[in-house]
């Protein structure tokens, strides 16, 4: 049994030297074996292509299209290999059954309209400034700082990034933990990757990820507080059961980091 070469061609790979070299090598192998190209090379297209866009070795062949449905393309490829009695493991029948079901229309995915229910959260305004802080702590401790703070923050290299001001940050940290303001920048300049001279350089993509991360932290805290308030209200109405830890009953306070003095 002579093998086959599956050549995957797309708008990007059709001009890549590596792909063209593989197809040329496959064509040379077919000629050396004395067989036609279409018996040895199986072209697969991942996007709509004209025949003129295909490498010349396979331009006359009918390529198997994996667009718009990869499932249909895969089924046709497997059917071709089965037709040519390409070797396969005898004990596995799942693939053959899938191909049969596909062409007979059984269990096929059907495209149809469906109702989508979603919601969105609009932002009226972003915080005006982003601040970078130096903390005289180890790298391992710095990684844990965002989890300790009640305000959104992220780590960037050896700096802590947040919207909060210096005095507010000092009020959240232990007195012995020294913190200094390294830089302060406008939110637009931060997101645009336009640091002032001497300020930390943050790529635009990283800056966007940092801001989205902090906004998500802020929203998560709002949700947790609302859940905590509702749980606390229900506890006040019903009263705690004997032997039950009130703090843990209030929506798993230990898991969400919500603290309060009494219930």
Short mmCIF file of C-alpha atoms in Angstrom, two decimals:
data_model
loop_
_atom_site.label_atom_id
_atom_site.label_comp_id
_atom_site.label_asym_id
_atom_site.label_seq_id
_atom_site.Cartn_x
_atom_site.Cartn_y
_atom_site.Cartn_z
CA UNK A 1 0.00 0.00 0.00
CA UNK A 2 1.43 3.38 -1.04
CA UNK A 3 0.97 6.18 1.47
CA UNK A 4 -0.44 9.63 0.90
CA UNK A 5 0.60 13.18 1.62
CA UNK A 6 -2.07 15.52 2.98
CA UNK A 7 -1.20 19.09 1.96
CA UNK A 8 -3.00 21.79 3.94
CA UNK A 9 -3.27 25.05 2.02
CA UNK A 10 -4.67 28.39 3.17
CA UNK A 11 -4.34 32.02 2.16
CA UNK A 12 -1.40 32.28 4.55
CA UNK A 13 0.42 28.98 3.92
CA UNK A 14 0.05 28.88 0.12
CA UNK A 15 3.13 31.09 -0.26
CA UNK A 16 5.16 29.70 2.65
CA UNK A 17 8.42 28.08 1.60
CA UNK A 18 7.99 25.21 4.05
CA UNK A 19 4.58 24.21 2.66
CA UNK A 20 5.72 24.59 -0.95
CA UNK A 21 8.83 22.48 -0.24
CA UNK A 22 6.70 19.69 1.26
CA UNK A 23 4.35 19.65 -1.74
CA UNK A 24 7.29 19.69 -4.16
CA UNK A 25 8.92 16.81 -2.29
CA UNK A 26 5.64 14.86 -2.35
CA UNK A 27 5.31 15.45 -6.12
CA UNK A 28 8.87 14.22 -6.67
CA UNK A 29 8.14 11.11 -4.60
CA UNK A 30 5.01 10.38 -6.66
CA UNK A 31 6.99 10.67 -9.89
CA UNK A 32 9.70 8.40 -8.54
CA UNK A 33 7.05 5.81 -7.63
CA UNK A 34 5.47 6.16 -11.06
CA UNK A 35 2.02 7.29 -9.87
CA UNK A 36 -0.10 10.35 -10.59
CA UNK A 37 0.04 13.30 -8.24
CA UNK A 38 -3.67 13.06 -7.42
CA UNK A 39 -3.17 9.48 -6.23
CA UNK A 40 -0.49 10.51 -3.77
CA UNK A 41 -1.20 14.11 -2.73
CA UNK A 42 -4.48 15.12 -1.06
CA UNK A 43 -4.86 18.93 -1.00
CA UNK A 44 -6.99 20.45 1.76
CA UNK A 45 -8.09 24.09 1.78
CA UNK A 46 -8.89 25.98 4.96
CA UNK A 47 -10.39 29.00 3.18
CA UNK A 48 -11.96 29.75 -0.21
CA UNK A 49 -9.20 29.63 -2.85
CA UNK A 50 -9.20 29.75 -6.63
CA UNK A 51 -7.35 27.06 -8.55
CA UNK A 52 -4.82 29.70 -9.54
CA UNK A 53 -4.08 30.26 -5.85
CA UNK A 54 -3.06 26.61 -5.30
CA UNK A 55 0.53 25.43 -5.77
CA UNK A 56 1.03 24.26 -9.34
CA UNK A 57 1.57 20.62 -8.29
CA UNK A 58 -2.03 20.36 -7.03
CA UNK A 59 -3.75 23.12 -9.03
CA UNK A 60 -5.60 20.60 -11.24
CA UNK A 61 -6.93 18.55 -8.33
CA UNK A 62 -10.24 18.98 -6.55
CA UNK A 63 -9.17 20.05 -3.09
CA UNK A 64 -11.15 18.91 -0.04
CA UNK A 65 -12.62 22.05 1.52
CA UNK A 66 -12.59 22.36 5.31
CA UNK A 67 -14.68 25.51 4.99
CA UNK A 68 -17.27 26.47 5.92
CA UNK A 69 -17.61 23.12 7.74
CA UNK A 70 -14.55 21.30 9.05
CA UNK A 71 -16.77 18.32 9.91
CA UNK A 72 -17.83 17.90 6.28
CA UNK A 73 -14.21 18.25 5.14
CA UNK A 74 -12.99 15.70 7.67
CA UNK A 75 -15.73 13.26 6.68
CA UNK A 76 -14.76 13.57 2.99
CA UNK A 77 -11.08 13.07 3.78
CA UNK A 78 -11.77 9.93 5.82
CA UNK A 79 -14.09 8.61 3.13
CA UNK A 80 -11.34 9.11 0.53
CA UNK A 81 -8.82 7.23 2.67
CA UNK A 82 -11.33 4.41 3.22
CA UNK A 83 -12.06 4.21 -0.52
CA UNK A 84 -8.36 3.79 -1.27
CA UNK A 85 -8.15 1.16 1.50
CA UNK A 86 -5.70 3.21 3.49
CA UNK A 87 -4.48 1.15 6.50
CA UNK A 88 -6.18 1.80 9.83
CA UNK A 89 -6.57 0.10 13.17
CA UNK A 90 -9.14 -2.63 12.93
CA UNK A 91 -10.29 -2.38 16.52
CA UNK A 92 -11.52 1.22 16.26
CA UNK A 93 -14.93 1.65 14.58
CA UNK A 94 -15.91 5.00 16.07
CA UNK A 95 -14.47 7.12 13.25
CA UNK A 96 -16.02 4.99 10.53
CA UNK A 97 -19.39 5.12 12.25
CA UNK A 98 -19.13 8.90 12.55
CA UNK A 99 -18.39 9.26 8.82
CA UNK A 100 -21.34 7.02 7.97
CA UNK A 101 -23.67 8.97 10.26
CA UNK A 102 -22.48 12.26 8.77
CA UNK A 103 -23.21 11.38 5.17
CA UNK A 104 -26.53 9.78 6.06
CA UNK A 105 -27.57 12.91 7.95
CA UNK A 106 -27.82 11.30 11.39
CA UNK A 107 -26.77 13.36 14.42
CA UNK A 108 -25.67 16.24 12.20
CA UNK A 109 -25.38 19.70 13.70
CA UNK A 110 -28.23 21.84 12.41
CA UNK A 111 -27.81 25.58 11.97
CA UNK A 112 -30.78 27.53 13.26
CA UNK A 113 -31.55 30.76 15.04
CA UNK A 114 -31.63 30.77 18.82
CA UNK A 115 -32.54 33.38 21.39
CA UNK A 116 -29.61 34.86 23.27
CA UNK A 117 -30.13 36.35 26.70
CA UNK A 118 -27.27 38.42 28.05
CA UNK A 119 -26.53 41.62 29.87
CA UNK A 120 -23.88 44.29 29.78
CA UNK A 121 -22.28 46.62 32.26
CA UNK A 122 -21.68 50.15 31.08
CA UNK A 123 -18.93 52.38 32.44
CA UNK A 124 -19.78 56.05 32.87
CA UNK A 125 -16.15 57.02 33.40
CA UNK A 126 -12.78 55.50 34.17
CA UNK A 127 -10.68 56.57 37.16
CA UNK A 128 -8.65 59.60 36.03
CA UNK A 129 -5.20 58.34 37.07
CA UNK A 130 -3.14 55.20 37.39
CA UNK A 131 -0.41 55.02 40.03
CA UNK A 132 2.72 52.90 40.37
CA UNK A 133 4.02 52.07 43.84
CA UNK A 134 7.27 50.69 45.21
CA UNK A 135 6.91 48.37 48.17
CA UNK A 136 9.95 47.16 50.06
CA UNK A 137 8.87 43.55 50.14
CA UNK A 138 10.02 40.32 48.54
CA UNK A 139 8.75 39.26 45.13
CA UNK A 140 6.65 36.50 46.72
CA UNK A 141 5.03 38.96 49.13
CA UNK A 142 4.33 41.43 46.32
CA UNK A 143 2.36 38.74 44.48
CA UNK A 144 0.04 38.43 47.50
CA UNK A 145 -0.52 42.17 48.05
CA UNK A 146 -3.47 42.53 45.59
CA UNK A 147 -5.38 39.86 47.52
CA UNK A 148 -4.84 41.75 50.78
CA UNK A 149 -6.13 45.11 49.57
CA UNK A 150 -9.78 46.25 49.51
CA UNK A 151 -9.08 48.26 46.34
CA UNK A 152 -8.31 46.87 42.87
CA UNK A 153 -4.62 46.46 42.11
CA UNK A 154 -2.28 44.43 39.91
CA UNK A 155 1.41 43.66 39.88
CA UNK A 156 3.60 44.93 37.03
CA UNK A 157 7.17 43.67 37.26
CA UNK A 158 8.39 44.88 40.68
CA UNK A 159 5.70 47.57 41.01
CA UNK A 160 2.14 47.64 42.28
CA UNK A 161 -0.37 49.33 39.96
CA UNK A 162 -3.65 50.76 41.26
CA UNK A 163 -6.04 53.69 41.01
CA UNK A 164 -5.79 54.50 44.73
CA UNK A 165 -3.81 57.44 46.13
CA UNK A 166 -0.79 57.17 48.40
CA UNK A 167 -2.50 58.03 51.70
CA UNK A 168 -5.32 55.61 50.96
CA UNK A 169 -2.82 52.86 50.20
CA UNK A 170 -0.96 53.52 53.45
CA UNK A 171 -4.18 53.12 55.38
CA UNK A 172 -4.63 49.61 53.97
CA UNK A 173 -1.11 48.32 54.57
CA UNK A 174 0.66 47.41 57.82
CA UNK A 175 2.56 50.32 59.36
CA UNK A 176 5.88 48.54 59.00
CA UNK A 177 5.41 48.04 55.23
CA UNK A 178 7.06 50.95 53.43
CA UNK A 179 5.36 52.22 50.28
CA UNK A 180 6.41 55.06 47.98
CA UNK A 181 4.80 56.54 44.88
CA UNK A 182 6.97 55.65 41.87
CA UNK A 183 4.88 57.35 39.16
CA UNK A 184 1.43 58.73 38.40
CA UNK A 185 -0.05 58.98 34.90
CA UNK A 186 -3.31 59.97 33.26
CA UNK A 187 -5.52 57.01 32.35
CA UNK A 188 -5.55 57.97 28.64
CA UNK A 189 -1.75 58.10 28.48
CA UNK A 190 -1.50 54.80 30.35
CA UNK A 191 -3.87 53.01 27.98
CA UNK A 192 -2.22 54.61 24.97
CA UNK A 193 1.26 53.45 25.95
CA UNK A 194 2.55 57.03 26.25
CA UNK A 195 4.54 57.22 29.48
CA UNK A 196 6.19 60.41 30.64
CA UNK A 197 9.96 60.53 30.63
CA UNK A 198 11.26 58.42 33.49
CA UNK A 199 7.93 56.65 34.09
CA UNK A 200 7.59 52.85 33.87
CA UNK A 201 6.99 51.63 30.33
CA UNK A 202 3.88 49.47 29.93
CA UNK A 203 2.87 48.11 26.53
CA UNK A 204 -0.61 49.13 25.36
CA UNK A 205 -1.88 45.54 25.50
CA UNK A 206 -0.55 45.05 29.03
CA UNK A 207 -2.02 48.39 30.10
CA UNK A 208 -5.43 47.42 28.75
CA UNK A 209 -5.24 44.05 30.51
CA UNK A 210 -4.28 45.74 33.80
CA UNK A 211 -7.21 48.18 33.64
CA UNK A 212 -9.70 45.45 32.70
CA UNK A 213 -8.35 43.30 35.53
CA UNK A 214 -8.82 46.09 38.08
CA UNK A 215 -12.31 46.94 36.81
CA UNK A 216 -13.25 43.28 37.10
CA UNK A 217 -11.92 43.21 40.66
CA UNK A 218 -14.05 46.24 41.52
CA UNK A 219 -17.18 44.68 40.03
CA UNK A 220 -16.54 41.38 41.81
CA UNK A 221 -16.31 43.24 45.11
CA UNK A 222 -19.63 44.97 44.46
CA UNK A 223 -21.26 41.61 43.73
CA UNK A 224 -19.79 40.06 46.86
CA UNK A 225 -20.97 42.93 49.01
CA UNK A 226 -24.51 42.66 47.63
CA UNK A 227 -24.54 38.90 48.26
CA UNK A 228 -23.21 39.49 51.77
CA UNK A 229 -25.88 42.10 52.51
CA UNK A 230 -28.67 39.80 51.34
CA UNK A 231 -27.26 36.90 53.33
CA UNK A 232 -26.89 39.06 56.41
CA UNK A 233 -30.48 40.27 56.04
CA UNK A 234 -31.77 36.70 55.80
CA UNK A 235 -29.75 35.68 58.85
CA UNK A 236 -31.19 38.59 60.80
CA UNK A 237 -34.73 37.55 59.83
CA UNK A 238 -34.31 33.83 60.57
CA UNK A 239 -31.66 33.85 63.24
CA UNK A 240 -28.64 31.52 63.19
CA UNK A 241 -29.16 27.87 63.99
CA UNK A 242 -27.42 26.53 67.11
CA UNK A 243 -23.90 25.32 66.42
CA UNK A 244 -23.58 27.07 63.04
CA UNK A 245 -20.68 29.43 62.34
CA UNK A 246 -22.44 32.68 61.40
CA UNK A 247 -19.53 34.02 59.38
CA UNK A 248 -19.43 30.94 57.19
CA UNK A 249 -23.21 30.89 56.78
CA UNK A 250 -23.09 34.37 55.31
CA UNK A 251 -22.32 33.17 51.80
CA UNK A 252 -18.93 31.69 52.56
CA UNK A 253 -17.26 34.82 53.82
CA UNK A 254 -13.95 33.02 54.16
CA UNK A 255 -13.93 32.24 50.44
CA UNK A 256 -14.74 35.77 49.23
CA UNK A 257 -12.68 37.78 51.69
CA UNK A 258 -15.60 39.79 53.14
CA UNK A 259 -15.03 40.92 56.73
CA UNK A 260 -17.39 42.38 59.30
CA UNK A 261 -17.34 42.86 63.03
CA UNK A 262 -20.62 41.26 64.09
CA UNK A 263 -23.95 39.92 62.83
#
